[in-house]
XYZ file of C-alpha atoms in Angstrom:
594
model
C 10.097 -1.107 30.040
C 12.213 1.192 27.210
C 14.187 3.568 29.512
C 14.449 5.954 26.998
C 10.373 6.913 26.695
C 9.143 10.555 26.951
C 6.460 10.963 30.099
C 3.729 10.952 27.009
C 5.013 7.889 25.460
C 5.589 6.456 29.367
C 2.179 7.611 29.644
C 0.691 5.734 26.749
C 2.289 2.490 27.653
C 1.215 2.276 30.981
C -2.200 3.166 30.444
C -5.121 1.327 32.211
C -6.110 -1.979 30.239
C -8.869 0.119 28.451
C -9.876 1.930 24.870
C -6.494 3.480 24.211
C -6.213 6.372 21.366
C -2.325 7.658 21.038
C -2.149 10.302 19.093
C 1.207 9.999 17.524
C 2.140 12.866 15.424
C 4.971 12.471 12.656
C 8.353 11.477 13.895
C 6.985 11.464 17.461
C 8.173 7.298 17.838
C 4.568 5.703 17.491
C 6.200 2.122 17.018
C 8.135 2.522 19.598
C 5.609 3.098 22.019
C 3.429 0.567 20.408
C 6.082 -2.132 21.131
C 6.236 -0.579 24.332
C 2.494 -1.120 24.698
C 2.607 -4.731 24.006
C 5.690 -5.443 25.964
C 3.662 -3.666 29.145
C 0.811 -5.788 28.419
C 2.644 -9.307 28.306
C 4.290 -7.965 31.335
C 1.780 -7.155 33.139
C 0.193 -11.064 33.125
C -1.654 -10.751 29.500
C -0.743 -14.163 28.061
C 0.928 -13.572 25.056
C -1.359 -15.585 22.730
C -4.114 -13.513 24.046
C -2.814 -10.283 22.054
C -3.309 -9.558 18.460
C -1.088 -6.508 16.875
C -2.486 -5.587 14.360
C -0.352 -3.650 10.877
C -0.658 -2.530 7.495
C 2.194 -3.803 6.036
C 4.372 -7.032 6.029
C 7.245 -4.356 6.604
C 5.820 -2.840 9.668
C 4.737 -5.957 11.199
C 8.039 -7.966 10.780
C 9.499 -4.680 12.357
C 7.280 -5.016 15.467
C 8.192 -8.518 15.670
C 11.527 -8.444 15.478
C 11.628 -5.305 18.594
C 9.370 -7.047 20.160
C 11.482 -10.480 20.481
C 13.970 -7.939 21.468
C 12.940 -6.709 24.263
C 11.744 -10.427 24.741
C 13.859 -13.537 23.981
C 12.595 -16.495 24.124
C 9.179 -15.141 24.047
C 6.942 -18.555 23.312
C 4.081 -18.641 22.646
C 4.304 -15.273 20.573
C 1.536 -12.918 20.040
C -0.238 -12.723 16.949
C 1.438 -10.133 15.050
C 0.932 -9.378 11.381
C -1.582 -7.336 9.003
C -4.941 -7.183 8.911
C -5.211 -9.618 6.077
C -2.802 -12.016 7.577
C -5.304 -12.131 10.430
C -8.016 -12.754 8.475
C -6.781 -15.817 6.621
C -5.715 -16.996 10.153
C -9.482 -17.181 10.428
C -10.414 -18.338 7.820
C -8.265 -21.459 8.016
C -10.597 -22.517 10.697
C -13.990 -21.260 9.119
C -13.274 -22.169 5.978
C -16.146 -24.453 6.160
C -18.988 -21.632 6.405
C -18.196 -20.544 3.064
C -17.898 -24.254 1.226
C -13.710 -24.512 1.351
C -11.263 -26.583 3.181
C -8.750 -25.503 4.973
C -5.968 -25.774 2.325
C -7.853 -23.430 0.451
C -6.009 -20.972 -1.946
C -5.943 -16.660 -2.310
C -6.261 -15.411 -5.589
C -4.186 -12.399 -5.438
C -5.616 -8.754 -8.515
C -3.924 -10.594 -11.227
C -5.831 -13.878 -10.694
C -8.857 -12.319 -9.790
C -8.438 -9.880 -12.584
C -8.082 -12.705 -15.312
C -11.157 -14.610 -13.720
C -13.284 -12.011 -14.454
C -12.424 -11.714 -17.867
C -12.609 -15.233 -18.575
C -16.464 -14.567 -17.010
C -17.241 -11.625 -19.316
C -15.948 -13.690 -22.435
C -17.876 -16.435 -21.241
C -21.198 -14.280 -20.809
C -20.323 -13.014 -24.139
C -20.830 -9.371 -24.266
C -17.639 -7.560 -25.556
C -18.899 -4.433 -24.502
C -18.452 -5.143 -20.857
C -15.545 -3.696 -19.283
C -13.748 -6.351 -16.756
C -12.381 -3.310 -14.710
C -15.587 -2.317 -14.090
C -16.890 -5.328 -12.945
C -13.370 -6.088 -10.813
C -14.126 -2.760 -9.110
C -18.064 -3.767 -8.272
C -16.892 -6.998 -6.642
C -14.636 -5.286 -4.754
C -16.957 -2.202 -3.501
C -19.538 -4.495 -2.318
C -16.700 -6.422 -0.106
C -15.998 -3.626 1.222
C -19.185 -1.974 2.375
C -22.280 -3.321 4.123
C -24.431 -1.382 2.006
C -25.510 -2.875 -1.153
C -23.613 -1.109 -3.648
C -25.421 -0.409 -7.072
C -23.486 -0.803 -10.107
C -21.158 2.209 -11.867
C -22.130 3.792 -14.839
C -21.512 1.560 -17.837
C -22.552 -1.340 -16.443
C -25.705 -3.088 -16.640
C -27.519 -4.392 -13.500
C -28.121 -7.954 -13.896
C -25.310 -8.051 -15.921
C -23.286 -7.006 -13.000
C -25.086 -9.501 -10.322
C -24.772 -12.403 -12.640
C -20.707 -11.812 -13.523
C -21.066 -11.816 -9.173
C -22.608 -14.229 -8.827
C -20.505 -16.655 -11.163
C -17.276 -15.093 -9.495
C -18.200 -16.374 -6.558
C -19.508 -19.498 -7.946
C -15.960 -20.276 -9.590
C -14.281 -19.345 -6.638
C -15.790 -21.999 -4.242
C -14.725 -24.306 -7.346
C -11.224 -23.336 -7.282
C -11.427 -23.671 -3.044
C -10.053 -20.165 -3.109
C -10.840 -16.931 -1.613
C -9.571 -12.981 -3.045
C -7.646 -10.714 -1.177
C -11.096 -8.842 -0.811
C -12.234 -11.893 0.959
C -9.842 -12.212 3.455
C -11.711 -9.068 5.817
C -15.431 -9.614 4.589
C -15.469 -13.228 5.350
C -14.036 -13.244 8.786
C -16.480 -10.397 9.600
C -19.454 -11.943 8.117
C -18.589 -14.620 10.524
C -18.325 -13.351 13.289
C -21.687 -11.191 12.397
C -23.632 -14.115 11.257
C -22.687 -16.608 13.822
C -22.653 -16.031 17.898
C -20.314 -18.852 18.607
C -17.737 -17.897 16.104
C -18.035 -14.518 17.561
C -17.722 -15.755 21.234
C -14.716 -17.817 20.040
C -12.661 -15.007 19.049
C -13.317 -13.062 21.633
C -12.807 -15.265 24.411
C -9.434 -16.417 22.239
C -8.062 -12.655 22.427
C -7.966 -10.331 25.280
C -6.161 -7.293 23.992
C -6.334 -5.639 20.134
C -3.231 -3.217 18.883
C -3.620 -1.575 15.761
C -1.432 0.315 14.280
C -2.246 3.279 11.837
C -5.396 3.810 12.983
C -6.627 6.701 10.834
C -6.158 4.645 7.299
C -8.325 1.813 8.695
C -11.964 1.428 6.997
C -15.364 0.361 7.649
C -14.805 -3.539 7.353
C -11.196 -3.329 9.113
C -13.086 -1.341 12.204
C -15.640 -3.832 12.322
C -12.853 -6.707 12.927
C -11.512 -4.367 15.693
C -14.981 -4.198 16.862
C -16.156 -7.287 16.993
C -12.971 -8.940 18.774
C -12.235 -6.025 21.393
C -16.174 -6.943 22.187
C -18.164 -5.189 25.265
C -14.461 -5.047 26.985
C -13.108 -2.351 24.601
C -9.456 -3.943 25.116
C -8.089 -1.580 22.431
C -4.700 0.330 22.117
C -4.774 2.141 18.560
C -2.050 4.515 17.500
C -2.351 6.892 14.547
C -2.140 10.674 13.454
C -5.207 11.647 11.656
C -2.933 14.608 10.188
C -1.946 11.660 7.956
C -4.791 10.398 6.854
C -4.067 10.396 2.822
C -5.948 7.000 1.747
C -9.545 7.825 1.646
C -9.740 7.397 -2.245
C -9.182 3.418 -1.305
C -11.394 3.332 1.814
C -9.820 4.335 5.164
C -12.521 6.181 7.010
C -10.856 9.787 8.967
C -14.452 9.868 10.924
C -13.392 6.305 12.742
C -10.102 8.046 14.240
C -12.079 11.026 14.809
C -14.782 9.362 16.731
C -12.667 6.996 18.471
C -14.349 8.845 22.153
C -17.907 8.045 20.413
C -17.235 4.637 19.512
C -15.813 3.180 22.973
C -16.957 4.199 26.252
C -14.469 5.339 28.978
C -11.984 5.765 26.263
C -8.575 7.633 27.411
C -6.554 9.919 24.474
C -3.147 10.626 24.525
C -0.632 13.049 22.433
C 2.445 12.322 21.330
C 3.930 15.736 20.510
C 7.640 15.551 20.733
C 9.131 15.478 17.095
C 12.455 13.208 17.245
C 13.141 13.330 13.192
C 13.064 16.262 11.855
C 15.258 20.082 12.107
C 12.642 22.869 13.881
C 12.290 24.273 10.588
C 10.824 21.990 9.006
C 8.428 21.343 12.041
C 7.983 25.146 11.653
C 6.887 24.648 8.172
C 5.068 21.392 7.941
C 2.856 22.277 11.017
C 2.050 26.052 9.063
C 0.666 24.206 6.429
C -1.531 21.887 8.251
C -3.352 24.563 10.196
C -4.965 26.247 7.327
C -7.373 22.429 7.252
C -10.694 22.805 8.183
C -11.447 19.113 10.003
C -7.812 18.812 13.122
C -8.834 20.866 15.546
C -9.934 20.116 19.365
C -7.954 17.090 20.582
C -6.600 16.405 16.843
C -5.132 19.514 16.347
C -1.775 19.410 16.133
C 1.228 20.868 18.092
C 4.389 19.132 16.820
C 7.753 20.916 18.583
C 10.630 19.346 18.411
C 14.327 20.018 20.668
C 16.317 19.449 17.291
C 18.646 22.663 16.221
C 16.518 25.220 14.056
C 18.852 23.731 10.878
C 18.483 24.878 7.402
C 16.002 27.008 6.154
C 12.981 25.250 3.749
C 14.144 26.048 0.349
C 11.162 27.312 -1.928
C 11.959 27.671 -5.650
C 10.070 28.669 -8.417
C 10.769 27.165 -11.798
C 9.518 27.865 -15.726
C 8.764 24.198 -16.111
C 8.894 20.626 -15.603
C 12.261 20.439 -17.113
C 13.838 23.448 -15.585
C 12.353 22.005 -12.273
C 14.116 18.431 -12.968
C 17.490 20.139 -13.828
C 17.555 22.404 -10.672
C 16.503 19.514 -8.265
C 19.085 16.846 -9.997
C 21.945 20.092 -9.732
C 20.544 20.586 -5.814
C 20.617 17.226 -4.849
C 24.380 15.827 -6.062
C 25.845 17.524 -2.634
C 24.508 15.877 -0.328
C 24.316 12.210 -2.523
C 28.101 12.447 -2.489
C 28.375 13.034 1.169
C 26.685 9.909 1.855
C 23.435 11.400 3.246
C 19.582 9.626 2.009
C 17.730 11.734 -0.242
C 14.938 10.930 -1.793
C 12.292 12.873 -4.496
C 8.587 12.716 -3.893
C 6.118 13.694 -6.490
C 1.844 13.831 -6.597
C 1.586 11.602 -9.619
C 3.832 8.743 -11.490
C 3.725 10.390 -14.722
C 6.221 13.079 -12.764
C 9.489 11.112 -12.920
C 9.979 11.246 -16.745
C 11.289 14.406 -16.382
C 13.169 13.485 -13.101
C 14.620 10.957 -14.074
C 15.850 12.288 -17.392
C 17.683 14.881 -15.548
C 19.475 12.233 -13.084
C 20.401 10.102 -15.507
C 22.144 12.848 -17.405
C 23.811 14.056 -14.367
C 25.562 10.471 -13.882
C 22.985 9.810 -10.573
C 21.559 6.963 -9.391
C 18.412 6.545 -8.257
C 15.969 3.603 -7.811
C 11.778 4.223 -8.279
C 10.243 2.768 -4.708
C 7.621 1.047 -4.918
C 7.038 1.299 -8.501
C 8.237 0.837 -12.189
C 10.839 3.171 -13.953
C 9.087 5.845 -16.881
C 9.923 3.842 -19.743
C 9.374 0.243 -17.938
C 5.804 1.181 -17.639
C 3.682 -1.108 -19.789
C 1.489 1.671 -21.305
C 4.978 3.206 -22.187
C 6.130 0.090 -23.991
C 3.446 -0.618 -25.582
C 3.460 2.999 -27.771
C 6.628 3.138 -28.175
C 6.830 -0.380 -29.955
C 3.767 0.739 -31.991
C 6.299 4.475 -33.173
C 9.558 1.653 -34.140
C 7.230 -0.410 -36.129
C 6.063 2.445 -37.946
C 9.908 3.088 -38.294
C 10.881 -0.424 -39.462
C 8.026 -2.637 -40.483
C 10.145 -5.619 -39.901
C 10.710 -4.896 -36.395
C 9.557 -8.325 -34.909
C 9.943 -7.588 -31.339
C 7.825 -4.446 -31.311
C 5.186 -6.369 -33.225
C 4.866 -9.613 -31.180
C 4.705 -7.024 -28.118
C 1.660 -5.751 -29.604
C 0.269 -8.625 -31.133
C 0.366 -9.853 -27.441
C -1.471 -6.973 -25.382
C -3.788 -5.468 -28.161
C -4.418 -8.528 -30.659
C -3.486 -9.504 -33.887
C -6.740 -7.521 -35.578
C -5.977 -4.559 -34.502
C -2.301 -4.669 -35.092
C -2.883 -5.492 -38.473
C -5.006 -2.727 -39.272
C -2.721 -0.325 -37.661
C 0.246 -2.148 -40.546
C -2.633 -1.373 -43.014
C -2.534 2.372 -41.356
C 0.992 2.731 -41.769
C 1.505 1.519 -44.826
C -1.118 4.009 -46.382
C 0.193 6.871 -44.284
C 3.616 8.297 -45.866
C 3.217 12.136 -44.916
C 5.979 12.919 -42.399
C 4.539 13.980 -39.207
C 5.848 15.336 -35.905
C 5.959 12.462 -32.692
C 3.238 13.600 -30.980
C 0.954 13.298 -33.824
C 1.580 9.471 -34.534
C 1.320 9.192 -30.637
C -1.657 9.903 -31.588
C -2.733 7.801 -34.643
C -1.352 4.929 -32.883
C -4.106 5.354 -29.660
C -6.688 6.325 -32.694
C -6.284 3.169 -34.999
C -5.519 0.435 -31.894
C -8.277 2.347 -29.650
C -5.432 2.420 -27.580
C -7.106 3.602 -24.302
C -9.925 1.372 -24.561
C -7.526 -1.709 -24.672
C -6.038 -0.704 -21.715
C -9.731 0.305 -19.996
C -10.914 -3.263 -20.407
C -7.710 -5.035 -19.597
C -5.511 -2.845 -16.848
C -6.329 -1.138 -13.726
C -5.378 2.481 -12.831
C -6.209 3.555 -15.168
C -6.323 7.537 -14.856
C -2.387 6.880 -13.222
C -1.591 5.800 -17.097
C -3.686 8.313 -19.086
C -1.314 10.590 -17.254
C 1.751 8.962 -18.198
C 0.709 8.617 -21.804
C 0.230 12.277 -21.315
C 3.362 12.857 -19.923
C 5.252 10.830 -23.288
C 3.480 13.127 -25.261
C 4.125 16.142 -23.577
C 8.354 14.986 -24.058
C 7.321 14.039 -27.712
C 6.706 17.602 -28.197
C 9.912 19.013 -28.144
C 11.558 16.874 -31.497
C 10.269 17.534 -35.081
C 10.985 13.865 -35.920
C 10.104 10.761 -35.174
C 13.726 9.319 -35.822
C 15.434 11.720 -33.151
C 13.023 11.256 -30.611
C 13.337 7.498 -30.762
C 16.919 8.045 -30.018
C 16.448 10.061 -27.537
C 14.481 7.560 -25.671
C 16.637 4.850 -26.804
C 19.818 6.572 -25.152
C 18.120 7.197 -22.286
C 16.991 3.587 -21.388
C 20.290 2.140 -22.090
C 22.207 4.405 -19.551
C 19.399 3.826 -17.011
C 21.145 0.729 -15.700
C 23.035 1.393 -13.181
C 20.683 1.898 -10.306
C 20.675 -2.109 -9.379
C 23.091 -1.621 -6.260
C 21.634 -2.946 -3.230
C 21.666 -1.132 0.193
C 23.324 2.007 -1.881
C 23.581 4.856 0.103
C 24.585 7.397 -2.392
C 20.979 5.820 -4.700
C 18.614 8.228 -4.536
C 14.599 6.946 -3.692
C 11.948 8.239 -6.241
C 8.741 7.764 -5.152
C 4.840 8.995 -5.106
C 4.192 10.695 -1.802
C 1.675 7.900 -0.716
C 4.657 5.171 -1.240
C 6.812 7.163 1.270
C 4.380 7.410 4.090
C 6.949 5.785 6.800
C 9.994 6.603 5.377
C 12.451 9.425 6.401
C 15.308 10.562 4.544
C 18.119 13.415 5.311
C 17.149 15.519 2.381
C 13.587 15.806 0.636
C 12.512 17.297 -2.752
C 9.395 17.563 -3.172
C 8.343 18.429 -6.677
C 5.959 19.878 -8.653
C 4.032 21.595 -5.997
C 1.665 23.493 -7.692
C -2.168 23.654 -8.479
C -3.482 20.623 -10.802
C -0.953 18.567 -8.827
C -0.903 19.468 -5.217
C -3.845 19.550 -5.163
C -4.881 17.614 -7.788
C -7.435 18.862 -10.407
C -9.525 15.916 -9.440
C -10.002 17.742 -6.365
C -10.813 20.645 -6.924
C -14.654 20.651 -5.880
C -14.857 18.361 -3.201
C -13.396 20.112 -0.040
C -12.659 16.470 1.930
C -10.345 16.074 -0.966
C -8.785 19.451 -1.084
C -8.075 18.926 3.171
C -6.620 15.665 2.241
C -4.128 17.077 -0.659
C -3.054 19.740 2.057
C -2.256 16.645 4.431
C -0.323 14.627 1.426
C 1.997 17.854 1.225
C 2.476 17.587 5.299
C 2.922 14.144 5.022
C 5.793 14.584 2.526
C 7.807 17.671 4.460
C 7.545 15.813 7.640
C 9.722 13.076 5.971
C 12.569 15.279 5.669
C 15.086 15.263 8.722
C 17.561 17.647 7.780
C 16.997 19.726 4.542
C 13.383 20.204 2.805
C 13.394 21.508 -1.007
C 10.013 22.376 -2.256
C 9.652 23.248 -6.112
C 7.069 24.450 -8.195
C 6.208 26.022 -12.110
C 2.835 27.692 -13.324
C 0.509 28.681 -10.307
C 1.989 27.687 -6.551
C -0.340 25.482 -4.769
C -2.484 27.263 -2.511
C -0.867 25.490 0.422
C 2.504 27.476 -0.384
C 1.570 30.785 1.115
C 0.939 29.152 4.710
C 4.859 28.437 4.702
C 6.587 31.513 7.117
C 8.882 33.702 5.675
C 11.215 33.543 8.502
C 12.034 29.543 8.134
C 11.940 29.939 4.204
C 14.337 30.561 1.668
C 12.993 31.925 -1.676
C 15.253 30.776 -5.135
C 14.569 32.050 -8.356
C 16.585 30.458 -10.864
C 16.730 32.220 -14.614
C 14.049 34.272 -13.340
C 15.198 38.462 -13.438
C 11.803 39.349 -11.692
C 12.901 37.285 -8.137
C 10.345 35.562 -6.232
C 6.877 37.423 -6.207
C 4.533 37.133 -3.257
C 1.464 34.877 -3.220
C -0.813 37.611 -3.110
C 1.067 39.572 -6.301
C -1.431 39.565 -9.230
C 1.356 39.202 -11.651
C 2.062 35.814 -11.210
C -1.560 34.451 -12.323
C -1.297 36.659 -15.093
C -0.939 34.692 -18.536
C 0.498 36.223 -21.890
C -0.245 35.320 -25.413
């Protein structure tokens, strides 16, 4: 037993052998007392291949592992311990047979799958078909027991019979898809009683870990091998719960006292990570949501000194923004301490990292591509230098490559034709009009919205040069001195990231940027009021990864979340601005001027 756990977390591990909900807020040591959990349980005569712990991530499994070996040596045989899908092709090894594959059978990972169906579609030969839509069909209906009816665009026994044939070739190729790797094991265990009774005879004891981003097909699993017994321990913070747009269910945390009978709830209250101000502040911002109260409300309080103040700043722009966070954030960098910069959307960190770079900082994009590495990025900027130089060969095999020879030939006929000198943003523009740029990348790549925005974003910094040749440069200059973030392990690298990457990660100092309305929240939001409550737990997830200093910057209209933050554990800054920081409820500041 860990000396060092709280009489909650004590609490939680030595719970009675029955449906277990822990409640872990942020920064209250969830993994801890999960590894606590499981150490109790082998202790306490649970055979160690009788438990399965169950993850998200690679990451956080390997992490429980390796703690609890720790607290362990010599531990043999281990527990099963690993992510949901890790589980499932455990299962699958030995029912591969149900579903006409061996054993040895392969995963396709999106890319394989992805080119599959294409090679289906061509086959099928209608052009008009878009593959992501049928990619994104396939993968609704494995992950739903409803029968899910086609999206708009695409024909219905078109749809069934690209299905149908995907399924076909996979059985040929004795391979399964990521999808796969849940439905199958729970369509087994559904569909056959003995498969079912195997399981759960096998295992006497489920741990899952994250339980409020878990979905219908993932809580089935849980179901199905916890059985009549209910021999569950789940940890999670529904506070967190910032994944719904790719399935995870908030109603399965929430009804966790529905679901299983005799179940026992426990809080986990005491922040360990962060300052009290920024406890103070994240925990203002969450009560204003309409869905955590009762037992899932939450009371964070931490015994961490009060600390700095949030910093609140209000900027004229995206690049004023970048240039006060990259001036803010140099201190601390060169004292050694983590920082990182979280942002709603990808498209942000053009800006950002424009800003860093000229101020001589490293940084490193978790999780993700740089700006100008981004293919969509690439791919218009080679399309600008051929227009340049016509004999450009390595812009022109690039597109030759991911938009076809046709259609870069009529863009050379374009070009050729077109001599009037025009401003960047306007052959940004001819070059998505000739190619039918954004259809390309509709039938061929997946996120597709992510990219319109960075496209959007390219154009938005093409804007500010009158010529093609000095924006080109500009770009050019910038990509060659964006080389020196490579260091491993660097503490003085700052992390760039999306919020939903840095879910799990803490950091000494946070930025979080651009937190205004059409961002945080999103405009995609805006009439659905799930989605609204779940943009106002994005920004709580992001503040409660700051442990000793939170910055929080926004331009245009503040996001509605802002004017929960209390004035007594918030600083206001101003910069360039005579006026000084107005109040949330001053008319002035929505007031726009031609």
């Amino acid at each position: 037993m860990d000396q060092n756990l709280n009489i909650q977390q004590k609490r939680a591990v030595e719970a009675e052998q029955k449906p277990l909900l822990i409640v872990a807020g942020a920064g209250t040591g969830k993994t801890k007392t999960l590894t606590s959990r499981l150490s109790f349980l082998i202790n306490s005569g649970i055979p160690p291949e009788k438990i399965v712990a169950i993850t998200f991530t690679n990451k956080a499994s390997k992490e429980m592992e390796h703690r609890i070996l720790a607290k362990n040596p010599g531990l043999n045989p281990k527990p099963f311990i690993g992510t949901f899908h890790s589980f499932g092709a455990r299962v699958l090894r030995e029912e591969a047979g149900l579903y006409g594959r061996s054993k040895d059978f392969f995963i396709f990972d999106s890319a394989d799958s992805f080119a599959l169906i294409k090679k289906i579609i061509k086959e099928i030969g209608d052009k008009d078909i878009k593959p992501s839509l049928v990619s994104n069909f396939i993968s609704s209906g494995k992950n739903t027991f409803d029968r899910v009816e086609p999206p708009q665009g695409l024909d219905e026994d078109l749809a069934y019979t690209a299905l149908e044939e995907y399924e076909n070739r996979l059985r040929a190729h004795n391979a399964f898809d990521f999808d796969d790797l849940l439905e199958k094991p729970v369509s087994a265990m559904k569909n056959n009683p003995e498969v079912l009774k195997k399981y759960q005879e096998r295992f006497r004891h489920v741990l899952v870990d994250e339980y409020q981003d878990v979905n219908d097909m993932q809580y089935e699993l849980i179901r199905f091998l916890a059985g009549k017994k209910g021999a569950v321990s789940a940890v999670g913070d529904a506070a967190q719960t910032i994944y719904t747009w790719r399935g995870s269910n908030i109603k399965i945390f929430l009804n966790f006292e529905k679901d299983w009978a005799d179940a026992t709830i426990i809080p986990l209250e005491e922040n360990y990570r962060s300052s009290a101000n920024i406890i103070a502040a994240a925990s203002a911002v969450l009560a204003g949501n309409n869905y955590l109260t009762g037992r899932f409300e939450k009371k964070l309080y931490t015994k961490n000194p009060a600390g700095d103040k949030v910093t609140l700043a209000e900027l004229k722009g995206e690049q004023e923004e970048a240039c006060w966070i990259a001036k803010k954030i140099a201190p601390p960098v060169k004292a050694g301490e983590s920082s990182a910069i979280l942002y709603r959307t990808n498209a942000q960190s053009r800006a950002i990292e424009q800003e860093l770079i000229r101020a001589g900082l490293e940084y490193k994009i978790f999780g993700g591509l740089r700006f100008y590495e981004r293919k969509e990025i690439k791919d218009i900027l080679a399309g600008l230098r051929l227009r340049v130089n016509s004999k450009d060969e390595i812009s022109k095999d690039r597109l030759q490559k991911n938009i076809l020879k046709k259609r870069v030939k009529t863009y050379e006929e374009f070009i050729a034709q077109e001599n009037t000198p025009q401003a960047p943003k306007e052959l940004i523009s001819d070059f998505m009009r000739v190619t039918g740029y954004l259809e390309i990348l509709d039938k061929s790549e997946g996120n597709l919205e992510d990219r319109k925005e960075n496209i959007a974003e390219l154009v938005r910094f093409a804007e500010e040069f009158a010529d093609l040749s000095s924006f080109l440069e500009q770009v050019s200059l910038l990509q060659t001195t964006d080389n020196f973030g490579n260091k491993k392990n660097n503490p003085s690298q700052i992390i760039l990231s999306t919020i939903h990457l840095a879910k799990g990660l803490e950091f000494d100092n946070v930025f979080i940027a651009g937190v205004k309305e059409g961002l945080i929240p999103h405009g995609r939001t805006y009439y659905n009021e799930e989605e609204i409550e779940e943009e106002r737990r994005l920004l709580y997830v992001a503040m409660t990864r700051a442990k000793k200093r939170l910055f929080i910057s926004f331009y245009g209209i503040p996001s509605r979340f802002l004017g929960a933050l209390p004035a007594e554990v918030t600083e206001y800054e101003t910069p360039n601005n005579n006026r000084g920081f107005l109040s949330f409820d001053d008319e002035e500041r929505y007031i726009e001027y031609d």
